[in-house]
C-alpha cells in the first residue's frame, strides 16, 4: 500500500529494509503489488534507467531487489511487447562486461530482471566473469547465485541413478522437473526432533509407533527438491535414516545442496522411478509419498509398488489430488487458449497473466489463492503438468480395502476437524472415508491442496 509506494518513488527510505527483505526471501503473492507496482517498476528501469542512474546506490538496490525476486519466482511476471522489443535491442558487449564497463553491466542487469542468467549471453556468464562485474552490489549478488547453481549441477551429476526409466510417463515427468525443479524453496520449518512421533499418536496406537524408539528407515518417494524430506528428517529425529527418491537429478541436486546448507545429515538421495524394481533394496518402516502418485500413468500401480517396499506393520503417508477439488483444472485443459504442458516460458507467463486478470467466479480465477500461482516453475506444476490424475475418496477406500490397509486420518486444519465433528456428531476422528466423501460433497473446497492422509495395515 502506502509504504510500497513510498519505497518505489524513493520518498520513504525507512520502508526499504522491509521491502528488500520481502523481495529477497519471499515469493510475493499479492495481486495488486505483483501486477501493478512490481512490474511497472521493472518496466520503468528497462525504459528509463541509464548507466548514470545505476550509480545511484538506492536505484541499484531497488534493481537488485527486483532481480532476486525474479529468481525467487522464476521470472513469472509477463512482459509487454514493448518491453520485449526494448530488451531485444539491448545488445551486450561481453568483453566490456568482463572489463567492468558500467553500460554493459546495466544492460546485463536489465536482461537479468527478465531472463535467467544462463539465457542472457552465449555461452552463459562464467563465475570468473561475474567476479569482474561492476558495480560491486551487482557482482556480490550475481556471483553467489552462479556459484550455487554450479554447486547444485555438480551435486546432481553425483546422484546415483538406479536405472534408466522404462515408463514413458515417467520420462516426460522427469523432463518437466529437470527443466523446472519444484519447489525452489527458501526456508525450512524445523520441528523438534521426535515431534513427528508425538503427532502420529493422534493417528496410531502407541504400540504401533514403538519402532521409532530404535533406528528405523523412512522412504520419501518423489521427494522433489527435498523440503519435505529435510523437514521429516528433522521431525523424526536422529533415529531415522531417510532416503529421498525422485525422477529428477536437477531436483535432487537442489535437495542435496539444501541438506548441506541446513546441516541435515540423516537423509540421502537417489534418482529412480517408483515403478522400478530397482528401488532401494531394503524395506521401510515409513513411506511418505505426497503429490506424486497422481502424476503417474497409473496411481494404483505406483502405490502398489511402494507397498512392496513397506515393512510389515509399517506406516504410509499419501497425498493425492481430489477429483472434486481439481474439477476446475479439468475445465481449463479444454479451453482453446490452454497452452499445454511443455509450452514455452513466454506462453506460460502469458497464460498465467490471462488467469490473473479473470473476473472472480470465472474458470481459473480461483487459482490466484494458491501459492503455486506466483512462481513459474510452480505454476507449471499447478496448471501445466505433463501428467495429472484426479482421485475420489471412493477410489481411495477401495484401494485401501483391497490391500488390507486402514485409513488412519487426514492432515487437516482444526477448523475442518471441528466442522466434520459437527456434521457427524455420532462419529469420531478419523471418521470413515464414506463420511468424508459426504462432507466433501457439501464443502467441495475442503481438499484444495490434496488428500493427505495416514494409513497402515488393518
Short mmCIF file of C-alpha atoms in Angstrom, two decimals, residues 16-363:
data_model
loop_
_atom_site.label_atom_id
_atom_site.label_comp_id
_atom_site.label_asym_id
_atom_site.label_seq_id
_atom_site.Cartn_x
_atom_site.Cartn_y
_atom_site.Cartn_z
CA UNK A 16 13.27 -0.04 2.18
CA UNK A 17 14.76 -2.64 4.58
CA UNK A 18 11.40 -4.42 4.98
CA UNK A 19 10.67 -4.39 1.25
CA UNK A 20 14.15 -5.59 0.36
CA UNK A 21 13.82 -8.48 2.79
CA UNK A 22 10.42 -9.47 1.40
CA UNK A 23 11.68 -9.41 -2.17
CA UNK A 24 14.80 -11.39 -1.29
CA UNK A 25 13.31 -14.15 0.82
CA UNK A 26 9.67 -14.48 -0.21
CA UNK A 27 7.67 -15.01 -3.38
CA UNK A 28 5.25 -12.10 -3.22
CA UNK A 29 1.69 -13.20 -3.86
CA UNK A 30 -0.33 -10.00 -3.61
CA UNK A 31 -2.12 -9.40 -6.91
CA UNK A 32 -2.05 -5.61 -6.62
CA UNK A 33 1.65 -5.44 -5.76
CA UNK A 34 2.57 -8.05 -8.34
CA UNK A 35 0.55 -6.85 -11.32
CA UNK A 36 0.82 -3.10 -10.81
CA UNK A 37 3.74 -1.97 -8.69
CA UNK A 38 6.48 -4.53 -9.27
CA UNK A 39 6.01 -5.00 -12.99
CA UNK A 40 5.70 -1.25 -13.57
CA UNK A 41 8.87 -0.64 -11.60
CA UNK A 42 10.72 -3.26 -13.65
CA UNK A 43 9.45 -1.73 -16.91
CA UNK A 44 10.48 1.72 -15.73
CA UNK A 45 14.00 0.51 -15.07
CA UNK A 46 14.16 -1.03 -18.53
CA UNK A 47 12.86 2.04 -20.35
CA UNK A 48 14.29 4.92 -18.34
CA UNK A 49 17.27 3.82 -16.25
CA UNK A 50 20.55 4.82 -17.89
CA UNK A 51 24.06 3.93 -16.73
CA UNK A 52 24.38 7.13 -14.71
CA UNK A 53 21.27 6.34 -12.68
CA UNK A 54 22.67 2.92 -11.79
CA UNK A 55 25.49 4.69 -9.97
CA UNK A 56 22.86 5.88 -7.50
CA UNK A 57 23.01 3.30 -4.72
CA UNK A 58 19.29 3.44 -3.97
CA UNK A 59 18.39 2.83 -7.61
CA UNK A 60 20.80 -0.10 -7.78
CA UNK A 61 19.49 -1.56 -4.52
CA UNK A 62 15.94 -1.48 -5.84
CA UNK A 63 17.02 -3.10 -9.10
CA UNK A 64 18.90 -5.82 -7.20
CA UNK A 65 15.86 -6.49 -5.03
CA UNK A 66 13.70 -6.98 -8.11
CA UNK A 67 16.42 -9.20 -9.59
CA UNK A 68 16.32 -11.53 -6.58
CA UNK A 69 12.53 -11.60 -6.59
CA UNK A 70 12.75 -12.67 -10.23
CA UNK A 71 14.99 -15.55 -9.20
CA UNK A 72 12.59 -16.49 -6.43
CA UNK A 73 9.52 -16.53 -8.68
CA UNK A 74 11.37 -17.99 -11.68
CA UNK A 75 10.61 -14.90 -13.79
CA UNK A 76 6.86 -15.45 -13.61
CA UNK A 77 5.89 -11.89 -14.48
CA UNK A 78 4.59 -11.40 -18.01
CA UNK A 79 6.09 -8.68 -20.17
CA UNK A 80 4.54 -6.41 -22.77
CA UNK A 81 5.58 -6.49 -26.45
CA UNK A 82 7.15 -3.07 -25.92
CA UNK A 83 9.33 -4.48 -23.14
CA UNK A 84 10.32 -7.49 -25.24
CA UNK A 85 11.34 -5.23 -28.12
CA UNK A 86 13.33 -2.95 -25.81
CA UNK A 87 15.07 -5.92 -24.21
CA UNK A 88 15.97 -7.47 -27.57
CA UNK A 89 17.54 -4.16 -28.60
CA UNK A 90 19.92 -4.20 -25.64
CA UNK A 91 22.96 -5.96 -27.08
CA UNK A 92 25.66 -6.87 -24.55
CA UNK A 93 29.34 -6.45 -25.35
CA UNK A 94 30.84 -9.39 -23.49
CA UNK A 95 34.37 -8.03 -23.49
CA UNK A 96 33.23 -4.75 -21.97
CA UNK A 97 31.05 -6.60 -19.47
CA UNK A 98 34.01 -8.63 -18.21
CA UNK A 99 36.05 -5.46 -18.09
CA UNK A 100 33.67 -3.82 -15.64
CA UNK A 101 32.02 -1.39 -18.07
CA UNK A 102 29.03 0.24 -16.35
CA UNK A 103 26.91 0.43 -19.51
CA UNK A 104 27.48 -3.27 -20.26
CA UNK A 105 26.62 -4.08 -16.64
CA UNK A 106 23.43 -2.00 -16.91
CA UNK A 107 22.36 -3.98 -19.95
CA UNK A 108 23.16 -7.29 -18.30
CA UNK A 109 21.19 -6.32 -15.19
CA UNK A 110 18.15 -5.29 -17.24
CA UNK A 111 18.22 -8.62 -19.08
CA UNK A 112 18.54 -10.41 -15.73
CA UNK A 113 15.35 -8.75 -14.50
CA UNK A 114 13.51 -10.64 -17.25
CA UNK A 115 15.55 -13.77 -18.02
CA UNK A 116 17.53 -16.49 -16.18
CA UNK A 117 21.24 -15.79 -16.15
CA UNK A 118 22.05 -18.71 -18.44
CA UNK A 119 19.84 -17.24 -21.19
CA UNK A 120 21.39 -13.78 -21.38
CA UNK A 121 24.72 -14.40 -23.15
CA UNK A 122 26.06 -17.42 -25.04
CA UNK A 123 27.84 -19.28 -23.60
CA UNK A 124 26.41 -18.37 -20.19
CA UNK A 125 28.32 -15.95 -17.99
CA UNK A 126 31.00 -17.81 -16.05
CA UNK A 127 31.74 -17.40 -12.37
CA UNK A 128 35.13 -15.88 -13.17
CA UNK A 129 33.50 -13.33 -15.48
CA UNK A 130 30.89 -12.47 -12.84
CA UNK A 131 33.64 -11.59 -10.39
CA UNK A 132 34.70 -8.75 -12.69
CA UNK A 133 31.25 -7.16 -12.91
CA UNK A 134 30.69 -3.63 -11.68
CA UNK A 135 29.29 -2.15 -9.55
CA UNK A 136 30.06 -4.27 -6.52
CA UNK A 137 26.39 -4.59 -5.50
CA UNK A 138 25.66 -6.38 -8.75
CA UNK A 139 28.78 -8.53 -8.57
CA UNK A 140 28.10 -9.58 -4.98
CA UNK A 141 24.62 -10.76 -5.93
CA UNK A 142 25.34 -12.46 -9.27
CA UNK A 143 28.46 -14.41 -8.26
CA UNK A 144 26.98 -16.34 -5.28
CA UNK A 145 23.92 -17.16 -7.38
CA UNK A 146 26.08 -18.63 -10.15
CA UNK A 147 28.17 -20.49 -7.57
CA UNK A 148 25.05 -22.06 -6.05
CA UNK A 149 23.82 -23.12 -9.48
CA UNK A 150 27.19 -24.69 -10.30
CA UNK A 151 27.28 -26.47 -6.95
CA UNK A 152 23.81 -27.90 -7.49
CA UNK A 153 24.67 -29.07 -11.01
CA UNK A 154 27.73 -30.88 -9.65
CA UNK A 155 25.69 -32.50 -6.89
CA UNK A 156 23.08 -33.57 -9.45
CA UNK A 157 25.78 -35.27 -11.52
CA UNK A 158 26.88 -37.22 -8.44
CA UNK A 159 23.38 -38.55 -7.66
CA UNK A 160 23.15 -42.31 -8.17
CA UNK A 161 20.72 -43.38 -10.90
CA UNK A 162 19.14 -46.73 -10.09
CA UNK A 163 18.44 -47.48 -13.75
CA UNK A 164 17.06 -45.70 -16.84
CA UNK A 165 13.33 -45.04 -16.79
CA UNK A 166 11.28 -47.55 -18.75
CA UNK A 167 7.91 -45.82 -18.39
CA UNK A 168 7.07 -43.12 -20.96
CA UNK A 169 5.06 -41.01 -18.48
CA UNK A 170 7.94 -41.15 -16.01
CA UNK A 171 10.33 -39.88 -18.69
CA UNK A 172 8.04 -36.97 -19.58
CA UNK A 173 7.51 -36.01 -15.94
CA UNK A 174 11.24 -36.29 -15.30
CA UNK A 175 11.81 -33.90 -18.21
CA UNK A 176 9.46 -31.34 -16.69
CA UNK A 177 11.25 -31.36 -13.35
CA UNK A 178 14.73 -31.39 -14.90
CA UNK A 179 13.82 -28.14 -16.66
CA UNK A 180 11.79 -26.70 -13.76
CA UNK A 181 12.63 -28.28 -10.36
CA UNK A 182 9.77 -27.83 -7.90
CA UNK A 183 9.56 -26.25 -5.44
CA UNK A 184 12.52 -23.88 -5.26
CA UNK A 185 12.07 -23.24 -1.59
CA UNK A 186 13.90 -20.76 0.60
CA UNK A 187 13.09 -21.65 4.19
CA UNK A 188 12.76 -24.82 6.24
CA UNK A 189 10.38 -25.47 9.12
CA UNK A 190 12.35 -27.17 11.90
CA UNK A 191 10.16 -29.18 14.29
CA UNK A 192 11.73 -30.54 17.50
CA UNK A 193 13.34 -33.97 16.95
CA UNK A 194 10.83 -36.68 17.79
CA UNK A 195 7.85 -34.37 17.39
CA UNK A 196 6.50 -36.39 14.47
CA UNK A 197 6.13 -39.46 16.66
CA UNK A 198 4.05 -37.42 19.09
CA UNK A 199 1.93 -36.11 16.23
CA UNK A 200 1.40 -39.65 14.89
CA UNK A 201 -0.04 -40.70 18.26
CA UNK A 202 -3.23 -38.97 17.07
CA UNK A 203 -3.47 -41.50 14.23
CA UNK A 204 -1.96 -44.73 15.56
CA UNK A 205 -1.92 -46.70 18.83
CA UNK A 206 1.24 -46.19 20.85
CA UNK A 207 2.43 -49.77 20.30
CA UNK A 208 2.37 -49.18 16.50
CA UNK A 209 4.96 -46.41 16.99
CA UNK A 210 7.36 -48.32 19.23
CA UNK A 211 9.75 -48.88 16.31
CA UNK A 212 10.59 -45.16 16.44
CA UNK A 213 12.45 -45.72 19.72
CA UNK A 214 15.22 -47.51 17.83
CA UNK A 215 16.86 -46.89 14.44
CA UNK A 216 14.27 -47.01 11.63
CA UNK A 217 14.07 -46.36 7.89
CA UNK A 218 11.91 -43.86 6.00
CA UNK A 219 11.40 -43.52 2.25
CA UNK A 220 10.32 -40.16 0.82
CA UNK A 221 9.06 -41.29 -2.59
CA UNK A 222 9.05 -38.40 -5.04
CA UNK A 223 10.99 -36.05 -2.77
CA UNK A 224 11.50 -33.35 -5.42
CA UNK A 225 13.78 -30.58 -4.18
CA UNK A 226 13.88 -32.02 -0.68
CA UNK A 227 11.85 -29.71 1.51
CA UNK A 228 9.51 -32.44 2.76
CA UNK A 229 12.41 -34.88 3.16
CA UNK A 230 14.50 -32.49 5.25
CA UNK A 231 11.57 -31.38 7.41
CA UNK A 232 10.66 -35.01 8.03
CA UNK A 233 14.28 -35.95 8.77
CA UNK A 234 14.40 -33.30 11.48
CA UNK A 235 10.96 -34.11 12.89
CA UNK A 236 11.54 -37.87 13.02
CA UNK A 237 14.83 -37.29 14.81
CA UNK A 238 18.29 -38.86 14.66
CA UNK A 239 16.99 -42.44 15.00
CA UNK A 240 15.51 -42.14 11.50
CA UNK A 241 17.50 -42.73 8.33
CA UNK A 242 15.73 -41.31 5.29
CA UNK A 243 16.09 -42.00 1.58
CA UNK A 244 14.76 -39.37 -0.82
CA UNK A 245 13.83 -40.85 -4.22
CA UNK A 246 12.96 -38.76 -7.27
CA UNK A 247 12.91 -38.84 -11.07
CA UNK A 248 14.78 -35.56 -11.46
CA UNK A 249 18.53 -35.27 -10.90
CA UNK A 250 18.27 -31.47 -11.02
CA UNK A 251 15.73 -31.55 -8.18
CA UNK A 252 17.94 -33.89 -6.17
CA UNK A 253 20.95 -31.63 -6.72
CA UNK A 254 18.94 -28.79 -5.17
CA UNK A 255 17.87 -31.10 -2.32
CA UNK A 256 21.43 -32.24 -1.64
CA UNK A 257 22.66 -28.65 -1.56
CA UNK A 258 19.93 -27.61 0.86
CA UNK A 259 20.67 -30.60 3.09
CA UNK A 260 24.21 -29.27 3.44
CA UNK A 261 23.03 -25.70 3.98
CA UNK A 262 20.66 -26.77 6.76
CA UNK A 263 23.05 -29.39 8.20
CA UNK A 264 20.60 -32.29 7.91
CA UNK A 265 22.71 -35.45 7.86
CA UNK A 266 20.23 -38.31 8.25
CA UNK A 267 18.94 -38.23 4.67
CA UNK A 268 20.43 -39.44 1.37
CA UNK A 269 19.14 -39.02 -2.16
CA UNK A 270 18.84 -41.38 -5.13
CA UNK A 271 17.39 -40.97 -8.63
CA UNK A 272 14.84 -43.55 -9.70
CA UNK A 273 11.28 -44.40 -10.62
CA UNK A 274 8.75 -45.61 -8.05
CA UNK A 275 7.64 -48.20 -10.61
CA UNK A 276 11.14 -49.61 -10.99
CA UNK A 277 12.08 -52.81 -9.21
CA UNK A 278 15.44 -51.14 -8.65
CA UNK A 279 14.02 -49.15 -5.73
CA UNK A 280 16.43 -49.09 -2.77
CA UNK A 281 16.86 -52.76 -1.91
CA UNK A 282 15.52 -52.65 1.61
CA UNK A 283 12.10 -52.30 3.22
CA UNK A 284 10.99 -49.21 5.11
CA UNK A 285 9.15 -48.60 8.37
CA UNK A 286 7.54 -45.44 6.98
CA UNK A 287 6.88 -44.38 3.39
CA UNK A 288 5.80 -40.84 2.58
CA UNK A 289 4.54 -40.12 -0.95
CA UNK A 290 2.80 -36.76 -1.23
CA UNK A 291 1.84 -35.10 -4.51
CA UNK A 292 3.46 -37.81 -6.63
CA UNK A 293 1.21 -40.78 -7.43
CA UNK A 294 -1.33 -38.65 -9.30
CA UNK A 295 1.41 -37.65 -11.76
CA UNK A 296 1.98 -41.27 -12.77
CA UNK A 297 0.30 -43.09 -15.64
CA UNK A 298 -1.44 -45.32 -13.06
CA UNK A 299 -1.51 -44.09 -9.47
CA UNK A 300 -2.65 -47.51 -8.24
CA UNK A 301 0.38 -49.19 -9.80
CA UNK A 302 2.68 -46.66 -8.14
CA UNK A 303 1.07 -47.12 -4.74
CA UNK A 304 1.24 -50.91 -5.11
CA UNK A 305 4.96 -50.71 -5.93
CA UNK A 306 5.51 -48.75 -2.72
CA UNK A 307 3.58 -51.29 -0.68
CA UNK A 308 6.11 -53.91 -1.75
CA UNK A 309 8.77 -51.81 0.00
CA UNK A 310 6.82 -51.37 3.25
CA UNK A 311 7.76 -53.45 6.27
CA UNK A 312 5.00 -55.46 7.99
CA UNK A 313 3.24 -53.06 10.33
CA UNK A 314 4.71 -50.07 8.51
CA UNK A 315 3.05 -46.68 8.07
CA UNK A 316 2.23 -44.78 4.89
CA UNK A 317 1.57 -41.08 4.34
CA UNK A 318 -0.10 -40.45 0.98
CA UNK A 319 -1.12 -37.28 -0.86
CA UNK A 320 -3.46 -37.45 -3.88
CA UNK A 321 -5.34 -34.82 -5.89
CA UNK A 322 -9.07 -34.62 -5.21
CA UNK A 323 -11.27 -35.11 -8.26
CA UNK A 324 -13.80 -32.78 -6.65
CA UNK A 325 -11.33 -30.01 -5.90
CA UNK A 326 -9.47 -30.25 -9.23
CA UNK A 327 -12.54 -30.12 -11.46
CA UNK A 328 -11.61 -26.53 -12.31
CA UNK A 329 -8.28 -27.72 -13.74
CA UNK A 330 -10.01 -30.27 -15.95
CA UNK A 331 -12.15 -27.47 -17.36
CA UNK A 332 -9.14 -25.26 -18.09
CA UNK A 333 -7.45 -28.00 -20.12
CA UNK A 334 -10.34 -27.97 -22.59
CA UNK A 335 -10.10 -24.23 -23.30
CA UNK A 336 -8.71 -23.10 -26.69
CA UNK A 337 -6.20 -20.77 -25.01
CA UNK A 338 -4.72 -23.50 -22.79
CA UNK A 339 -1.04 -23.66 -23.87
CA UNK A 340 -0.46 -27.23 -22.70
CA UNK A 341 2.41 -28.99 -20.92
CA UNK A 342 5.84 -28.25 -22.30
CA UNK A 343 4.86 -24.81 -23.64
CA UNK A 344 7.49 -22.07 -23.75
CA UNK A 345 8.15 -19.89 -20.73
CA UNK A 346 6.69 -16.92 -22.63
CA UNK A 347 3.46 -18.84 -23.31
CA UNK A 348 3.25 -19.94 -19.67
CA UNK A 349 3.71 -16.34 -18.49
CA UNK A 350 1.06 -15.04 -20.86
CA UNK A 351 -1.42 -17.71 -19.83
CA UNK A 352 -0.75 -17.03 -16.17
CA UNK A 353 -1.44 -13.33 -16.81
CA UNK A 354 -4.73 -14.27 -18.51
CA UNK A 355 -5.82 -16.24 -15.45
CA UNK A 356 -4.70 -13.47 -13.11
CA UNK A 357 -6.87 -10.93 -14.93
CA UNK A 358 -10.03 -13.06 -14.99
CA UNK A 359 -13.01 -11.90 -13.00
CA UNK A 360 -13.69 -13.73 -9.75
CA UNK A 361 -16.01 -16.65 -10.31
CA UNK A 362 -14.80 -17.44 -13.82
CA UNK A 363 -12.88 -20.68 -14.52
#
